[in-house]
Short mmCIF file of C-alpha atoms and ligand atoms in Angstrom, two decimals:
data_model
loop_
_atom_site.label_atom_id
_atom_site.label_comp_id
_atom_site.label_asym_id
_atom_site.label_seq_id
_atom_site.Cartn_x
_atom_site.Cartn_y
_atom_site.Cartn_z
CA MET A 1 -74.08 263.68 -131.72
CA TYR A 2 -73.70 260.81 -134.20
CA ARG A 3 -74.07 258.29 -131.40
CA LEU A 4 -77.05 260.17 -130.01
CA VAL A 5 -79.04 260.01 -133.23
CA ASN A 6 -78.03 256.54 -134.29
CA ASN A 7 -79.61 254.62 -131.41
CA TYR A 8 -82.50 252.24 -131.73
CA ILE A 9 -84.92 253.60 -129.20
CA PHE A 10 -87.41 251.58 -127.10
CA THR A 11 -87.94 253.89 -124.14
CA PRO A 12 -91.32 255.06 -122.75
CA GLY A 13 -90.58 258.61 -123.85
CA PRO A 14 -89.08 259.79 -126.03
CA VAL A 15 -90.22 257.21 -128.56
CA LYS A 16 -89.43 256.46 -132.20
CA MET A 17 -90.89 259.25 -134.32
CA PHE A 18 -92.60 259.11 -137.73
CA GLU A 19 -90.98 260.49 -140.89
CA GLU A 20 -93.81 263.01 -141.29
CA THR A 21 -93.11 264.34 -137.78
CA LEU A 22 -89.39 264.64 -138.48
CA LYS A 23 -90.05 266.57 -141.68
CA ILE A 24 -92.15 269.17 -139.88
CA GLY A 25 -89.42 269.42 -137.23
CA ALA A 26 -86.93 270.44 -139.91
CA MET A 27 -89.02 273.43 -141.03
CA GLN A 28 -88.62 277.08 -140.08
CA THR A 29 -90.87 277.79 -137.08
CA PRO A 30 -93.74 279.97 -138.36
CA TYR A 31 -95.28 283.01 -136.67
CA PHE A 32 -98.34 282.06 -134.65
CA ARG A 33 -100.47 285.07 -133.76
CA ASN A 34 -102.62 284.75 -136.84
CA ASP A 35 -105.69 282.97 -138.18
CA ALA A 36 -103.68 280.26 -139.93
CA PHE A 37 -102.13 279.04 -136.67
CA SER A 38 -105.38 279.48 -134.70
CA LYS A 39 -107.03 277.13 -137.17
CA ILE A 40 -104.34 274.51 -136.55
CA THR A 41 -104.81 274.72 -132.76
CA LEU A 42 -108.60 274.56 -132.99
CA GLU A 43 -108.40 271.50 -135.23
CA CYS A 44 -106.02 269.84 -132.75
CA GLU A 45 -108.54 270.54 -130.00
CA GLU A 46 -111.38 269.10 -132.03
CA ASN A 47 -109.47 265.92 -132.83
CA ILE A 48 -108.36 265.39 -129.23
CA LEU A 49 -111.96 265.79 -128.03
CA LYS A 50 -112.99 263.24 -130.66
CA ILE A 51 -110.28 260.70 -129.79
CA THR A 52 -110.93 260.96 -126.03
CA ASN A 53 -114.72 260.93 -126.50
CA ALA A 54 -114.97 264.00 -124.30
CA ALA A 55 -118.44 265.23 -123.33
CA CYS A 56 -120.02 268.09 -125.23
CA GLY A 57 -118.64 271.38 -123.89
CA SER A 58 -115.23 269.92 -122.97
CA ARG A 59 -112.09 271.88 -123.80
CA VAL A 60 -108.41 271.21 -124.41
CA LEU A 61 -105.62 273.39 -123.00
CA PHE A 62 -102.18 273.38 -124.63
CA LEU A 63 -99.37 273.84 -122.12
CA THR A 64 -95.77 274.30 -123.16
CA ALA A 65 -94.14 271.98 -120.65
CA SER A 66 -93.49 268.31 -119.99
CA GLY A 67 -96.16 266.03 -118.56
CA THR A 68 -95.40 266.68 -114.92
CA ALA A 69 -96.35 270.34 -115.40
CA GLY A 70 -99.72 269.13 -116.69
CA MET A 71 -100.14 267.08 -113.50
CA GLU A 72 -99.17 270.01 -111.28
CA ALA A 73 -101.28 272.53 -113.19
CA VAL A 74 -104.35 270.30 -112.84
CA VAL A 75 -103.91 270.00 -109.08
CA GLN A 76 -103.29 273.75 -108.71
CA ASN A 77 -106.23 274.84 -110.85
CA LEU A 78 -108.82 272.23 -109.99
CA LEU A 79 -108.33 271.30 -106.33
CA ASP A 80 -108.51 273.56 -103.30
CA GLY A 81 -108.68 273.62 -99.51
CA ASN A 82 -112.13 272.01 -99.50
CA ASP A 83 -110.90 268.92 -101.32
CA LYS A 84 -109.67 265.61 -100.01
CA ALA A 85 -107.70 263.90 -102.76
CA LEU A 86 -107.47 260.13 -102.95
CA VAL A 87 -104.18 259.49 -104.78
CA ILE A 88 -103.59 256.01 -106.19
CA ASN A 89 -99.90 255.47 -105.52
CA GLY A 90 -98.54 252.41 -107.32
CA GLY A 91 -95.08 253.79 -108.09
CA THR A 92 -93.04 256.82 -109.13
CA PHE A 93 -95.83 258.67 -110.93
CA GLY A 94 -98.44 258.05 -108.23
CA GLN A 95 -95.90 259.34 -105.72
CA ARG A 96 -95.48 262.44 -107.90
CA PHE A 97 -99.19 263.26 -107.52
CA VAL A 98 -98.79 262.80 -103.74
CA ASP A 99 -95.82 265.20 -103.73
CA ILE A 100 -97.67 267.75 -105.87
CA CYS A 101 -100.66 267.72 -103.49
CA LYS A 102 -98.35 268.16 -100.52
CA ILE A 103 -96.50 271.12 -102.09
CA HIS A 104 -99.79 272.83 -102.90
CA ALA A 105 -101.28 272.09 -99.46
CA ILE A 106 -104.04 269.84 -100.82
CA ASP A 107 -105.25 267.33 -98.25
CA ALA A 108 -104.31 263.98 -99.82
CA ILE A 109 -104.69 260.31 -98.97
CA ASP A 110 -101.55 258.48 -100.08
CA CYS A 111 -103.16 255.20 -101.16
CA LYS A 112 -100.24 252.84 -101.73
CA ILE A 113 -101.22 249.78 -103.73
CA LYS A 114 -99.35 246.75 -105.04
CA ASP A 115 -100.05 243.85 -107.42
CA THR A 116 -103.47 245.05 -108.49
CA ASN A 117 -104.96 246.80 -111.52
CA LEU A 118 -107.93 247.86 -109.37
CA THR A 119 -110.53 245.79 -111.19
CA ASN A 120 -111.47 245.10 -107.61
CA THR A 121 -111.89 248.51 -105.99
CA SER A 122 -112.64 247.17 -102.51
CA THR A 123 -109.27 248.45 -101.25
CA LEU A 124 -110.52 251.96 -101.99
CA GLU A 125 -113.77 251.55 -100.06
CA THR A 126 -112.33 252.97 -96.84
CA HIS A 127 -111.61 256.26 -98.61
CA LYS A 128 -115.12 257.00 -99.78
CA ASN A 129 -115.04 260.38 -98.07
CA ALA A 130 -112.54 261.73 -100.61
CA THR A 131 -113.77 264.44 -102.99
CA ALA A 132 -111.32 263.71 -105.80
CA LEU A 133 -109.56 260.66 -107.21
CA LEU A 134 -106.15 261.00 -108.86
CA ILE A 135 -104.67 258.17 -110.90
CA ASN A 136 -101.99 257.51 -113.52
CA ALA A 137 -103.89 255.28 -115.95
CA HIS A 138 -100.64 253.47 -116.76
CA GLU A 139 -98.20 253.58 -113.82
CA THR A 140 -95.17 253.61 -116.10
CA SER A 141 -92.64 252.80 -113.37
CA ILE A 142 -94.09 249.31 -112.85
CA GLY A 143 -95.85 248.72 -116.17
CA THR A 144 -99.34 248.42 -114.73
CA LEU A 145 -102.43 249.55 -116.59
CA TYR A 146 -105.26 250.23 -114.18
CA ASP A 147 -108.81 249.20 -114.93
CA LEU A 148 -110.37 252.55 -115.80
CA ASP A 149 -113.82 250.97 -116.11
CA ALA A 150 -113.73 249.94 -112.46
CA VAL A 151 -111.93 253.04 -111.17
CA GLY A 152 -114.19 255.37 -113.15
CA ALA A 153 -117.30 253.63 -111.84
CA PHE A 154 -115.97 253.94 -108.28
CA ALA A 155 -115.29 257.66 -108.77
CA LYS A 156 -118.75 258.25 -110.17
CA GLU A 157 -120.53 256.20 -107.51
CA ASN A 158 -118.85 258.26 -104.80
CA ASN A 159 -119.15 261.56 -106.62
CA MET A 160 -115.39 262.07 -106.78
CA PHE A 161 -113.81 264.53 -109.17
CA HIS A 162 -111.82 262.19 -111.41
CA ILE A 163 -108.32 263.29 -112.53
CA VAL A 164 -106.49 260.91 -114.86
CA ASP A 165 -102.89 261.12 -116.04
CA ALA A 166 -103.15 259.15 -119.29
CA ILE A 167 -99.74 260.24 -120.54
CA SER A 168 -98.26 256.80 -121.09
CA MET A 169 -101.31 254.99 -122.48
CA PHE A 170 -103.04 257.60 -124.65
CA ILE A 171 -103.71 256.16 -128.14
CA THR A 172 -102.07 252.80 -127.37
CA ASP A 173 -104.72 251.63 -124.90
CA ARG A 174 -108.43 252.25 -124.61
CA LEU A 175 -109.49 255.55 -123.07
CA ASP A 176 -112.92 257.16 -123.03
CA MET A 177 -113.57 260.25 -120.95
CA GLN A 178 -117.31 259.74 -120.77
CA LYS A 179 -117.28 256.00 -120.19
CA HIS A 180 -114.57 256.33 -117.53
CA HIS A 181 -116.21 259.39 -115.95
CA ILE A 182 -113.06 261.49 -116.30
CA ASP A 183 -113.23 265.18 -115.41
CA ALA A 184 -109.64 266.18 -116.15
CA LEU A 185 -107.29 264.27 -118.41
CA ILE A 186 -103.56 264.88 -118.84
CA ILE A 187 -101.68 263.83 -121.98
CA SER A 188 -98.28 264.68 -123.34
CA SER A 189 -96.42 264.91 -126.64
CA HIS A 190 -93.52 262.51 -126.25
CA LYS A 191 -95.17 259.16 -125.44
CA GLY A 192 -97.74 257.47 -127.71
CA LEU A 193 -98.11 260.57 -129.85
CA ALA A 194 -94.42 260.16 -130.74
CA LEU A 195 -93.63 263.86 -130.89
CA PRO A 196 -90.74 265.69 -129.24
CA PRO A 197 -91.15 266.46 -125.51
CA GLY A 198 -92.38 269.90 -124.51
CA LEU A 199 -96.14 269.95 -125.03
CA SER A 200 -98.78 268.78 -122.59
CA MET A 201 -102.50 268.85 -123.07
CA VAL A 202 -105.19 268.97 -120.43
CA VAL A 203 -108.72 267.98 -121.40
CA LEU A 204 -111.39 269.46 -119.13
CA SER A 205 -114.97 268.25 -118.88
CA PRO A 206 -117.71 270.85 -118.34
CA ARG A 207 -117.65 269.94 -114.63
CA ALA A 208 -113.90 270.61 -114.51
CA ILE A 209 -114.31 273.97 -116.24
CA GLU A 210 -116.78 274.91 -113.48
CA LYS A 211 -114.30 273.93 -110.81
CA ILE A 212 -111.32 276.05 -111.94
CA ASN A 213 -109.93 278.18 -109.09
CA PRO A 214 -109.74 281.92 -109.38
CA MET A 215 -106.27 282.77 -110.67
CA HIS A 216 -103.44 282.21 -108.22
CA GLN A 217 -100.65 281.68 -110.69
CA LEU A 218 -99.60 283.24 -113.96
CA TYR A 219 -98.14 280.74 -116.42
CA PHE A 220 -100.55 277.88 -115.79
CA ASP A 221 -103.74 279.82 -115.09
CA PHE A 222 -106.38 277.66 -116.78
CA ASN A 223 -108.84 280.54 -117.13
CA SER A 224 -106.49 282.45 -119.40
CA TYR A 225 -105.84 279.30 -121.51
CA LEU A 226 -109.61 278.81 -121.86
CA LYS A 227 -110.18 282.42 -122.82
CA ASP A 228 -107.42 282.58 -125.45
CA GLY A 229 -108.07 279.01 -126.53
CA ALA A 230 -111.60 279.93 -127.62
CA ARG A 231 -110.00 281.64 -130.63
CA GLY A 232 -107.25 279.04 -131.09
CA GLN A 233 -104.54 280.92 -129.22
CA THR A 234 -102.50 280.47 -126.03
CA PRO A 235 -101.57 283.16 -123.46
CA PHE A 236 -97.85 282.67 -124.15
CA THR A 237 -95.73 281.42 -127.04
CA PRO A 238 -96.68 277.77 -127.50
CA ALA A 239 -94.43 274.94 -128.66
CA ILE A 240 -95.34 275.97 -132.22
CA THR A 241 -93.50 273.24 -134.09
CA ILE A 242 -94.80 270.49 -131.80
CA ILE A 243 -98.36 271.75 -132.32
CA LEU A 244 -97.82 271.52 -136.10
CA GLN A 245 -96.50 267.97 -135.64
CA LEU A 246 -99.43 267.16 -133.35
CA HIS A 247 -101.85 268.44 -135.97
CA GLN A 248 -100.45 266.12 -138.63
CA ARG A 249 -100.39 263.15 -136.26
CA LEU A 250 -103.96 263.66 -135.01
CA GLU A 251 -105.30 263.94 -138.56
CA GLN A 252 -103.63 260.64 -139.35
CA ILE A 253 -105.00 258.95 -136.21
CA VAL A 254 -108.53 260.19 -136.82
CA ASN A 255 -108.38 259.15 -140.49
CA ASP A 256 -107.06 255.67 -139.70
CA SER A 257 -109.29 255.34 -136.58
CA ILE A 258 -108.15 255.19 -132.98
CA GLU A 259 -108.97 251.46 -132.90
CA SER A 260 -106.37 250.75 -135.55
CA GLU A 261 -103.78 252.73 -133.56
CA ILE A 262 -104.56 250.71 -130.41
CA ASN A 263 -104.53 247.43 -132.33
CA LYS A 264 -101.17 248.25 -133.86
CA ALA A 265 -99.60 248.77 -130.43
CA LYS A 266 -101.26 245.61 -129.14
CA GLU A 267 -99.98 243.59 -132.08
CA ILE A 268 -96.39 244.78 -131.60
CA ALA A 269 -96.51 244.21 -127.83
CA THR A 270 -97.85 240.68 -128.32
CA TYR A 271 -95.28 239.96 -131.02
CA PHE A 272 -92.42 241.05 -128.74
CA ARG A 273 -93.70 239.20 -125.66
CA GLU A 274 -94.17 235.95 -127.58
CA ALA A 275 -90.81 236.21 -129.37
CA ILE A 276 -88.82 236.44 -126.13
CA ARG A 277 -90.84 233.90 -124.16
CA ASP A 278 -88.02 231.34 -124.03
CA LEU A 279 -85.38 233.81 -122.84
CA PRO A 280 -84.60 234.06 -119.12
CA LEU A 281 -86.85 237.11 -118.77
CA LYS A 282 -90.38 237.29 -117.49
CA PRO A 283 -93.03 240.00 -117.27
CA TYR A 284 -92.83 241.94 -114.02
CA SER A 285 -96.47 243.02 -114.13
CA PHE A 286 -99.62 240.97 -114.68
CA HIS A 287 -101.45 243.97 -116.09
CA MET A 288 -99.18 245.37 -118.78
CA PRO A 289 -100.53 247.93 -121.22
CA ASN A 290 -100.02 247.72 -124.99
CA ALA A 291 -97.69 250.67 -124.58
CA MET A 292 -94.88 248.87 -122.80
CA THR A 293 -93.41 245.57 -121.61
CA ILE A 294 -91.66 245.42 -118.24
CA LEU A 295 -89.27 242.53 -117.75
CA THR A 296 -87.35 240.98 -114.90
CA PRO A 297 -84.46 238.49 -115.37
CA THR A 298 -85.16 234.96 -114.16
CA ASP A 299 -81.44 234.16 -113.96
CA GLU A 300 -78.75 235.94 -111.95
CA LYS A 301 -78.35 238.80 -114.41
CA LEU A 302 -78.83 242.36 -113.24
CA ALA A 303 -81.45 244.28 -115.21
CA SER A 304 -79.25 247.38 -115.04
CA LEU A 305 -76.44 245.46 -116.76
CA ILE A 306 -78.74 244.30 -119.56
CA VAL A 307 -79.72 247.93 -120.17
CA LYS A 308 -76.04 248.95 -120.27
CA ASP A 309 -74.99 246.07 -122.53
CA LEU A 310 -77.84 246.62 -125.01
CA ASP A 311 -76.68 250.21 -125.35
CA GLU A 312 -72.94 249.54 -125.56
CA LYS A 313 -72.97 246.35 -127.64
CA TYR A 314 -76.06 246.80 -129.81
CA ASN A 315 -76.73 250.53 -129.82
CA ILE A 316 -80.22 249.82 -128.46
CA ILE A 317 -81.80 251.96 -125.77
CA VAL A 318 -84.29 250.34 -123.40
CA ALA A 319 -85.38 252.00 -120.16
CA PRO A 320 -83.77 251.27 -116.82
CA ASN A 321 -85.67 251.71 -113.56
CA GLY A 322 -84.60 253.80 -110.64
CA GLY A 323 -84.57 253.09 -106.94
CA ALA A 324 -85.30 249.64 -105.57
CA LEU A 325 -86.07 248.21 -109.02
CA HIS A 326 -82.77 249.34 -110.60
CA ASP A 327 -81.29 245.85 -110.80
CA LYS A 328 -84.61 244.03 -111.02
CA VAL A 329 -86.43 245.32 -114.08
CA PHE A 330 -86.08 247.07 -117.40
CA ARG A 331 -88.73 248.40 -119.74
CA VAL A 332 -89.38 248.18 -123.47
CA ALA A 333 -91.85 250.62 -125.02
CA HIS A 334 -94.04 249.78 -128.02
CA MET A 335 -95.29 253.34 -128.57
CA GLY A 336 -94.73 255.49 -131.64
CA ALA A 337 -93.45 254.50 -135.08
CA MET A 338 -92.93 250.87 -134.11
CA THR A 339 -92.98 248.03 -136.62
CA LYS A 340 -92.29 244.32 -136.28
CA GLU A 341 -89.07 244.83 -138.29
CA TYR A 342 -87.86 247.50 -135.87
CA THR A 343 -88.85 245.34 -132.90
CA ASP A 344 -86.89 242.46 -134.47
CA ILE A 345 -83.70 244.49 -133.99
CA LEU A 346 -84.21 244.29 -130.23
CA ILE A 347 -85.43 240.69 -130.26
CA ASP A 348 -82.40 239.56 -132.31
CA ALA A 349 -80.06 241.47 -130.02
CA LEU A 350 -81.55 239.81 -126.94
CA PHE A 351 -81.15 236.34 -128.48
CA ASP A 352 -77.58 237.14 -129.45
CA TYR A 353 -76.90 238.53 -125.97
CA TYR A 354 -78.05 235.27 -124.35
CA GLY A 355 -76.17 233.19 -126.94
CA ARG A 356 -79.42 231.63 -128.13
CA ARG A 357 -80.77 231.03 -131.60
CA ARG A 358 -84.08 232.58 -132.43
C1 LIG B 1 -93.77 260.24 -118.74
C2 LIG B 1 -94.85 260.36 -117.73
C3 LIG B 1 -95.17 261.59 -117.13
C4 LIG B 1 -94.48 262.87 -117.48
O1 LIG B 1 -93.16 262.93 -117.17
P1 LIG B 1 -92.31 264.16 -117.73
O2 LIG B 1 -90.90 263.74 -117.48
O3 LIG B 1 -92.71 265.36 -116.97
O4 LIG B 1 -92.66 264.28 -119.17
C5 LIG B 1 -96.22 261.62 -116.24
N1 LIG B 1 -96.91 260.53 -115.92
C6 LIG B 1 -96.64 259.33 -116.45
C7 LIG B 1 -97.46 258.15 -116.05
C8 LIG B 1 -95.59 259.21 -117.38
O5 LIG B 1 -95.30 258.00 -117.91
#
């Protein structure tokens, strides 16, 4: 346990948490079927709608589950046999949307892409007959932030129902539901929000609310979340403590402004990338978000070994990759309670590891 809590953490979920969040986590979990807790949930909804610039009449659903459940619930509730889903598949999370569509018998186009952030949407032109477009705004497995301006415009132009998993870029990179023509947005507690895992939120535009299927599941039936959510409640016991932590965090973000939150992440990401420029590591993606840096060794070193050594020798946790990229890349997140001082711990360790002076 000591070793578990003593690590310096730089992973894209969970991320370093704020003191205020930790304090709430240490409290007795309160009862929730009352006006006091309803007020908390309604204020969370209001602040999320504000931060995402959701259209008037949009709603937020609070699901007690990790982000993948949010992805699956959106597909189940909002797509049906009449849909043809164009899934942008740039890595692990794009593939997950493909798998979800397959399991739920949704006709899906597996649009595999590489080395593009889709500023140029011409590769999508052949799939104009799709009725829905599914994308992970930041494909976390390869550190690529897609151009939501371009993708959103493409979706709108072709009247596609636009589903965006913004889990790993929410509040660290720019996101605007109206500007990006997003109908359903998925976010989660344990990335940029820097809360414990276990809470996912789905933001639905008025068009998405219209499109909800009649109930064919129990736990993730959006209609029951909408109905109970109108009075600040959820159909089942929510992740009460995480909602309290979310409430505190959202108040802070709205008070400070979302721009300052984005700028903070950008500043830390830039600081890190510049500090390590002379080490034998280079960015793996040309379109990295503020949320994360993805690196590949330029010498013979295996990325998987760097991850292991940082843990064992420096007590620092960075994220390994799975599959074909296991030995090629590792990832450093800049989300959450990051400061330059905290980032220095990793930078200094990397310099020491390579026997260089900073
Ligand atoms: C982290 C993440 C998810 C959610 O993964 P869970 O393990 O279910 O929390 C979904 N999409 C993206 C892009 C992510 O980075």
